[in-house]
Amino acid sequence: HERQARDIVERVFPEALVSLSSDVLPEFREYERTSTTAVNAYVAPRMSAYLNSFVERVGRLGVKPAPFIVHSNGGMLPAPVAEQFPVRTCLSGPAAGVVGAAAVARAAKAPDILAFDVGGTSTDVSLVTGGAPLFTSDRLVAGHPVKTPAIDVNAIGAGGGSIAWIDDAGVLKVGPKSAGADPGPVAYGRGGDQVTLTDANIVLGRLSPDGLVGGRMRMDVDAARTAIQGRFAGPLGASLEICALGIIQVAAANIARAIRAVSAARGQSPKDFDLFAYGGAGPLLATDVNNEVGCRRIIAPVEPGAMCARGILMSDLSFDFVATELYAADDAGWAKTAAVFAGLESQARDWLDRENISQERQRFQRFIEARYRGQSFEIPVEIAAAAPLETFLAAFGDVHERQYGYDIPGRGVEIVNCRLSAIGEIPKAPMRALDVSKVTPAPPSRREVYFGEWVSADIHQRPNLSPGMVVTGPAIIEEMSSTTVLPPGWFANIDAFGNL
């Protein structure tokens, strides 16, 4: 009936953009299906106009290959498919960052990480286990349920531009409102009058007073000091430094709360993970955050501020095909499941063939979303193509126990959705060790940095650090896209890939 309705609309209103729920989300649960389709339809006209303009401009530049668009599960879609299903691109930028973080962490022999990306307005937190990101199909976007396959990213309003304020009870808060890039923090000197996390770091010497992005963006330290003194130190009856440090610690506590929530939701403890800090402000806050969450160590990659772009270069073409079934996971149901996946794989191969992906570069992942009989919600379980029913039931019990803390041996299991991820592998540049011949060692400079007291800290330029070096705190490690803070008592090793 939906397809018949679409045909009528296209006949009488050919310029309309039409979203069908049977295409956007061919699964049961009518509320989420309706909401997801409505969001898709709302976004589609603007996305269509943008992508058409983008493709045309890329063509005029002489770029011959067709562009791809990253989507929420960390893969890439051809532009026409993204135009048809724009709802699949929600939080695609953060998803690309997690793909990049997972790849860098695997190369660094750190398969289990809690990845956190701190930008200008928000922090994105995600869990990576065994070198692979975790996925979800349920999220809220601007308050609306959106049910599409996506890397599980939890976003909170805490970034370098987050505004510090005092609530009615006299308590210091940071975020979720942001000063943005324009006018930005007070220290930018662009007319901003709201104290931000960046201002606090500038005042304490953690960010270079000589400017950001390699010194090309000068900072007005005096303006930031005056703003913090007037808005916080005076009203709270505390020193300028204590107020600035408080702003940093409140922001770190907010981020730590999000990290604990993400790990707890998956039945994991942060103590079993490495904290992977990226984004422009991730390494800046990493030690303060880790004082709250207690990960084993911190990893800061080379050029942390460009990790999302780096992740795009590591992404493959992908699309999910799904069928809602609702039957018991018994012998008869398992035979039916094999037939369902065979049908989904046929659809997936047709799609990959149309995208000119050769058979040797086609790959498929099978997920069964299942639940105990009587439960309302299902959990995804990855399963191999030839796996027997007993293997699936054991895997389901393990995932259920890990996620909820218990399983129910002997209770009947119901298969809800069969999901097939079709992956077209795209050639990628290999992860290369840092070229030592391009490293120019140089002694650090020094400046005063506040860590509970003013101390003289070494200021290193990251391009001058070679693999095998050890940097001892107190120290600041600066690079074009980020700054890493190393308090007293901390030390950093530089590995073969240049990671701290």
XYZ file of C-alpha atoms in Angstrom:
500
model
C 0.000 0.000 0.000
C 2.877 2.386 0.717
C 4.390 1.731 -2.693
C 1.011 2.241 -4.349
C 0.625 5.553 -2.470
C 4.108 6.592 -3.600
C 3.243 5.856 -7.237
C 0.128 8.055 -6.994
C 2.078 10.927 -5.382
C 4.813 10.733 -8.003
C 2.202 10.870 -10.751
C 0.334 13.923 -9.457
C 3.237 15.688 -7.688
C 6.416 14.544 -9.474
C 8.721 17.088 -7.773
C 7.905 15.764 -4.273
C 10.512 13.932 -2.218
C 8.854 10.802 -0.843
C 10.008 8.695 2.114
C 8.466 5.249 2.568
C 8.734 3.578 5.952
C 9.036 0.217 4.180
C 12.245 1.535 2.604
C 13.572 3.728 5.429
C 12.947 1.241 8.263
C 11.467 -2.130 7.199
C 11.073 -3.292 10.807
C 8.190 -3.574 13.255
C 7.375 -1.092 16.058
C 5.173 1.460 14.369
C 6.043 4.437 16.583
C 9.794 4.305 15.967
C 9.202 3.454 12.294
C 6.917 6.466 11.872
C 9.252 8.828 13.741
C 12.319 7.700 11.781
C 10.506 8.096 8.469
C 9.211 11.541 9.456
C 12.725 12.696 10.369
C 13.996 11.322 7.055
C 11.293 13.191 5.135
C 11.940 16.421 7.052
C 15.679 16.373 6.363
C 15.502 15.069 2.771
C 14.760 18.318 0.855
C 17.680 20.226 2.358
C 20.010 17.226 2.156
C 19.027 16.658 -1.479
C 19.711 20.271 -2.429
C 23.039 20.253 -0.605
C 24.266 16.952 -2.037
C 23.259 17.839 -5.593
C 25.165 21.125 -5.290
C 28.128 19.347 -3.708
C 28.335 16.689 -6.433
C 28.085 19.357 -9.124
C 30.845 21.487 -7.583
C 33.136 18.482 -7.110
C 32.609 17.646 -10.782
C 33.492 21.194 -11.828
C 36.768 20.852 -9.916
C 37.672 17.980 -12.218
C 37.291 15.231 -9.610
C 36.068 12.233 -11.591
C 35.237 9.588 -8.944
C 31.743 9.895 -7.486
C 31.802 11.127 -3.864
C 30.682 9.021 -0.914
C 28.922 10.176 2.255
C 29.727 8.763 5.692
C 26.739 7.407 7.582
C 25.968 6.578 11.177
C 27.335 3.030 11.267
C 30.786 4.287 10.281
C 30.578 3.151 6.657
C 30.100 5.111 3.447
C 27.155 5.479 1.091
C 27.001 6.701 -2.501
C 25.629 10.247 -2.564
C 22.303 9.235 -4.223
C 21.656 6.667 -1.465
C 22.467 9.229 1.241
C 20.083 11.615 -0.516
C 17.321 8.996 -0.297
C 18.087 8.037 3.327
C 19.522 11.160 5.029
C 18.338 9.914 8.431
C 21.150 7.350 8.214
C 23.711 10.167 8.463
C 22.709 11.360 11.963
C 25.905 11.634 14.095
C 27.955 10.339 11.164
C 30.883 12.652 11.956
C 31.375 11.258 15.476
C 30.903 7.733 14.067
C 33.798 8.301 11.654
C 35.937 9.409 14.592
C 35.250 6.133 16.405
C 36.233 4.161 13.271
C 39.531 6.060 13.190
C 40.106 5.662 16.924
C 39.489 1.901 16.728
C 41.949 1.534 13.825
C 44.688 3.523 15.585
C 44.115 1.636 18.840
C 44.330 -1.745 17.094
C 47.687 -0.765 15.587
C 48.838 0.337 19.060
C 47.883 -3.098 20.478
C 45.093 -1.540 22.525
C 41.904 -3.304 21.357
C 39.731 -2.187 24.294
C 39.276 1.574 24.544
C 36.860 4.159 25.839
C 37.023 6.758 23.081
C 36.129 10.349 23.861
C 36.170 13.206 21.390
C 36.046 16.730 22.827
C 35.362 19.443 20.269
C 34.170 22.999 20.556
C 30.588 22.363 21.655
C 30.232 18.712 22.643
C 31.928 15.523 23.768
C 31.220 12.211 22.045
C 31.871 9.010 24.007
C 31.986 5.487 22.609
C 33.093 2.000 23.657
C 35.389 -0.173 21.515
C 35.938 -3.820 22.496
C 38.173 -6.290 20.710
C 39.152 -3.553 18.267
C 35.574 -3.074 17.028
C 33.061 -0.304 17.845
C 29.751 -1.229 19.430
C 26.501 -0.546 17.606
C 22.961 0.473 18.451
C 19.766 0.901 16.473
C 17.912 3.185 18.909
C 18.702 6.817 19.654
C 17.043 10.199 20.110
C 17.835 12.948 17.600
C 16.547 16.395 18.634
C 14.074 14.588 20.883
C 12.748 12.283 18.161
C 13.266 8.496 18.191
C 15.457 7.442 15.272
C 15.949 3.715 14.718
C 18.781 3.144 12.263
C 21.991 1.100 12.555
C 24.647 3.319 14.121
C 27.866 3.228 16.082
C 26.853 3.698 19.707
C 27.946 7.281 20.463
C 26.785 9.180 23.536
C 26.997 12.963 23.079
C 26.914 15.555 25.881
C 27.181 19.335 25.836
C 30.772 19.739 27.034
C 33.427 21.233 24.768
C 36.085 23.905 24.587
C 33.437 26.555 24.015
C 31.129 25.371 26.819
C 30.012 28.316 28.955
C 30.691 28.342 32.704
C 27.941 29.764 34.932
C 26.652 29.848 38.496
C 23.166 28.462 39.156
C 20.579 29.867 41.575
C 22.046 27.814 44.423
C 25.505 29.298 43.852
C 26.914 26.123 42.295
C 29.463 26.284 39.476
C 28.223 24.641 36.240
C 29.764 24.175 32.787
C 27.629 23.738 29.636
C 25.556 22.623 27.877
C 25.363 26.058 26.204
C 28.365 26.991 24.093
C 29.897 30.250 22.932
C 30.626 28.552 19.610
C 33.424 29.761 17.335
C 31.909 33.197 16.767
C 32.134 35.166 18.988
C 33.679 32.278 20.877
C 35.547 32.365 24.209
C 36.530 35.685 25.763
C 40.195 34.970 24.946
C 39.419 34.922 21.200
C 39.003 38.697 21.337
C 35.983 38.631 19.022
C 33.488 40.217 21.349
C 32.600 37.132 23.389
C 31.791 37.911 27.021
C 30.900 34.443 28.333
C 33.636 32.556 30.200
C 34.323 29.158 28.644
C 36.415 26.068 29.300
C 38.990 27.417 26.827
C 39.318 30.631 28.861
C 40.018 28.590 32.001
C 42.771 26.615 30.263
C 44.302 29.806 28.851
C 44.365 31.479 32.273
C 46.083 28.469 33.881
C 48.771 28.295 31.198
C 47.595 24.923 29.880
C 46.891 26.427 26.480
C 49.594 28.569 24.916
C 49.126 32.315 25.446
C 51.041 32.738 22.178
C 48.057 31.367 20.284
C 46.338 28.241 18.993
C 46.664 26.362 15.661
C 50.408 26.706 15.615
C 50.405 30.302 16.919
C 48.271 31.624 14.073
C 45.358 32.439 16.392
C 46.419 34.861 19.148
C 44.841 34.709 22.594
C 43.870 37.619 24.862
C 44.906 36.201 28.230
C 44.226 39.425 30.152
C 40.628 39.563 28.909
C 40.042 35.967 30.036
C 41.546 36.672 33.468
C 39.380 39.778 33.908
C 36.219 37.861 32.914
C 36.873 34.960 35.322
C 37.740 37.380 38.128
C 34.574 39.398 37.643
C 32.110 36.566 37.032
C 33.442 33.883 39.394
C 36.339 34.782 41.696
C 34.594 37.832 43.135
C 31.066 36.358 43.614
C 32.412 33.020 44.938
C 35.083 34.576 47.162
C 37.799 32.339 45.685
C 41.047 32.946 43.851
C 41.201 33.355 40.095
C 43.193 30.103 39.766
C 40.832 28.052 41.940
C 37.833 29.217 39.877
C 39.558 28.416 36.581
C 40.621 25.005 37.897
C 37.067 24.419 39.136
C 35.684 25.074 35.642
C 38.039 22.429 34.220
C 37.209 19.908 36.934
C 33.448 20.378 36.554
C 33.718 19.821 32.794
C 35.885 16.732 33.396
C 33.322 15.364 35.869
C 30.536 15.826 33.308
C 32.534 13.915 30.687
C 33.485 11.214 33.202
C 29.808 10.713 34.041
C 29.040 10.110 30.364
C 31.961 7.656 30.081
C 30.803 5.705 33.138
C 27.253 5.601 31.754
C 28.428 4.221 28.400
C 30.583 1.531 30.023
C 27.982 0.582 32.637
C 25.266 0.273 29.978
C 27.388 -2.440 28.371
C 28.257 -4.137 31.648
C 31.885 -2.981 31.521
C 34.254 -1.259 33.949
C 36.459 1.655 32.782
C 39.337 0.062 34.698
C 39.539 -2.636 32.005
C 39.961 -0.088 29.192
C 42.393 2.483 27.877
C 41.090 6.041 27.586
C 41.512 7.185 23.963
C 41.492 10.998 23.843
C 41.009 12.904 20.619
C 39.353 15.992 19.205
C 40.870 19.414 19.736
C 40.310 19.365 23.510
C 40.357 15.624 24.303
C 44.058 15.344 25.255
C 43.768 18.706 27.033
C 41.252 17.232 29.514
C 42.324 13.589 29.446
C 44.219 13.410 32.730
C 41.473 15.283 34.610
C 38.852 12.944 33.145
C 40.898 9.846 33.932
C 41.305 10.948 37.546
C 37.527 10.461 37.683
C 37.110 7.214 35.682
C 40.353 5.311 36.403
C 41.236 3.792 33.017
C 44.517 1.858 32.777
C 46.243 4.503 30.679
C 45.543 7.314 28.221
C 46.275 7.182 24.488
C 46.471 10.418 22.481
C 46.907 9.854 18.723
C 48.861 12.018 16.314
C 46.760 15.019 15.152
C 43.851 14.310 17.543
C 41.757 17.127 16.054
C 41.668 15.407 12.654
C 40.616 11.934 13.844
C 37.111 12.100 12.302
C 38.592 12.929 8.892
C 41.139 10.156 9.379
C 38.345 7.727 10.183
C 36.618 8.485 6.880
C 39.744 7.308 5.049
C 39.491 4.005 6.933
C 35.805 3.401 6.189
C 34.296 0.918 3.762
C 31.160 1.127 1.674
C 28.308 -0.391 3.696
C 24.551 -0.712 3.960
C 22.277 -2.709 6.268
C 19.478 -4.988 5.085
C 16.948 -6.152 7.669
C 13.850 -8.323 7.982
C 11.496 -8.537 10.981
C 10.474 -12.159 11.646
C 9.189 -12.890 15.222
C 9.421 -16.640 15.727
C 10.948 -19.069 18.210
C 14.663 -19.878 18.073
C 14.106 -23.631 17.642
C 15.063 -26.060 14.880
C 12.252 -24.932 12.579
C 12.978 -21.278 13.287
C 16.702 -21.762 12.648
C 15.979 -23.272 9.217
C 13.795 -20.260 8.463
C 16.566 -17.921 9.653
C 18.979 -19.452 7.137
C 16.455 -18.792 4.364
C 15.913 -15.200 5.520
C 19.645 -14.471 5.498
C 19.958 -16.059 2.043
C 17.345 -13.611 0.766
C 19.023 -10.652 2.465
C 22.404 -11.673 1.053
C 20.932 -11.811 -2.444
C 19.671 -8.219 -2.030
C 23.044 -7.169 -0.609
C 25.046 -8.734 -3.464
C 22.823 -7.008 -6.004
C 23.479 -3.657 -4.296
C 27.254 -4.183 -4.080
C 27.338 -5.305 -7.724
C 25.573 -2.087 -8.737
C 28.266 -0.166 -6.860
C 30.964 -2.006 -8.854
C 32.395 -3.816 -5.828
C 34.137 -6.982 -7.011
C 33.128 -10.272 -5.383
C 36.462 -10.705 -3.601
C 35.902 -7.353 -1.858
C 32.345 -8.140 -0.761
C 31.895 -9.064 2.898
C 28.837 -9.726 5.043
C 28.132 -9.588 8.779
C 25.066 -11.318 10.201
C 23.277 -10.118 13.312
C 20.257 -11.662 14.957
C 18.277 -9.367 17.247
C 16.649 -11.620 19.801
C 15.038 -11.661 23.253
C 13.829 -14.098 25.865
C 10.183 -15.020 25.398
C 8.128 -12.486 27.361
C 10.643 -9.643 27.072
C 9.789 -6.427 25.238
C 13.156 -5.492 23.736
C 15.802 -7.396 21.833
C 19.607 -7.368 21.809
C 21.854 -7.908 18.763
C 24.086 -10.972 18.521
C 26.631 -11.383 15.721
C 26.631 -14.886 14.283
C 28.689 -16.667 11.639
C 26.980 -17.877 8.452
C 27.317 -21.587 9.214
C 26.842 -21.413 12.989
C 24.425 -23.983 14.473
C 21.466 -23.048 16.671
C 23.305 -24.101 19.851
C 26.129 -21.645 19.113
C 23.645 -18.805 18.660
C 21.778 -19.608 21.901
C 25.055 -19.716 23.846
C 26.175 -16.425 22.304
C 22.809 -14.820 23.106
C 23.095 -15.905 26.751
C 26.637 -14.488 26.966
C 25.616 -11.117 25.464
C 22.526 -10.921 27.691
C 24.576 -11.637 30.820
C 27.263 -9.120 29.840
C 24.700 -6.407 29.130
C 22.171 -7.043 31.917
C 24.129 -9.039 34.491
C 22.158 -12.296 34.142
C 20.885 -14.887 31.691
C 18.016 -17.400 31.961
C 19.159 -20.881 30.908
C 16.263 -22.944 29.571
C 14.033 -19.949 28.811
C 12.806 -19.859 25.212
C 14.452 -17.317 22.911
C 12.579 -15.403 20.226
C 14.205 -14.140 17.022
C 12.954 -10.643 16.205
C 15.098 -9.196 13.387
C 17.622 -10.667 10.991
C 20.113 -7.995 9.954
C 22.801 -8.285 7.296
C 25.535 -5.668 6.964
C 26.813 -5.581 3.402
C 30.394 -4.289 3.232
C 32.314 -3.336 0.126
C 35.967 -3.156 1.101
C 37.755 -0.084 -0.238
C 41.579 0.049 -0.503
C 43.125 2.008 2.366
C 46.532 3.401 3.132
C 48.302 1.111 5.618
C 48.986 2.299 9.153
C 52.636 3.319 8.986
C 55.151 3.776 11.780
C 56.402 7.301 12.359
C 59.227 8.229 9.973
C 62.030 9.042 12.413
C 64.032 10.777 9.682
C 61.370 13.494 9.550
C 61.542 14.186 13.296
C 63.677 17.195 14.247
C 64.536 16.935 17.960
C 64.524 20.219 19.849
C 64.775 21.077 23.540
C 61.523 22.111 25.235
C 60.772 25.665 26.226
C 59.255 26.442 29.631
C 56.347 28.380 31.095
C 54.386 28.571 34.311
C 51.365 26.238 34.426
C 48.880 25.868 37.279
C 48.354 22.378 38.791
C 47.016 23.312 42.219
C 50.036 25.592 42.383
C 52.109 27.400 39.777
C 54.963 25.189 38.522
C 57.535 25.547 35.765
C 56.579 23.043 33.054
C 58.379 21.799 29.944
C 56.620 22.845 26.725
C 57.243 20.286 23.967
C 56.282 20.548 20.302
C 54.880 17.175 19.329
C 56.564 17.002 15.882
C 59.891 17.082 17.760
C 59.155 13.881 19.717
C 60.627 10.576 18.473
C 59.391 7.035 19.173
C 60.881 5.684 22.370
C 61.125 9.074 24.064
C 59.624 9.565 27.499
C 58.184 12.934 28.547
C 57.887 13.535 32.293
C 55.351 15.877 33.832
C 54.745 18.641 34.548
C 54.719 19.192 30.800
C 52.580 20.472 27.958
C 52.786 18.855 24.506
C 51.567 21.158 21.743
C 50.671 20.452 18.115
C 48.657 22.170 15.425
C 45.282 20.534 16.183
C 45.473 19.913 19.937
C 47.347 20.214 23.237
C 48.154 17.419 25.701
C 48.439 18.212 29.409
C 50.811 16.126 31.552
C 50.481 16.982 35.282
C 53.247 16.400 37.841
C 53.729 12.689 38.473
C 52.524 11.666 35.008
C 54.730 10.538 32.131
C 54.150 9.822 28.444
C 55.817 7.303 26.155
C 55.892 7.878 22.386
C 55.192 4.627 20.496
C 56.262 3.594 17.000
C 53.246 5.307 15.412
C 53.766 8.566 17.293
C 50.917 7.988 19.742
C 51.343 9.306 23.286
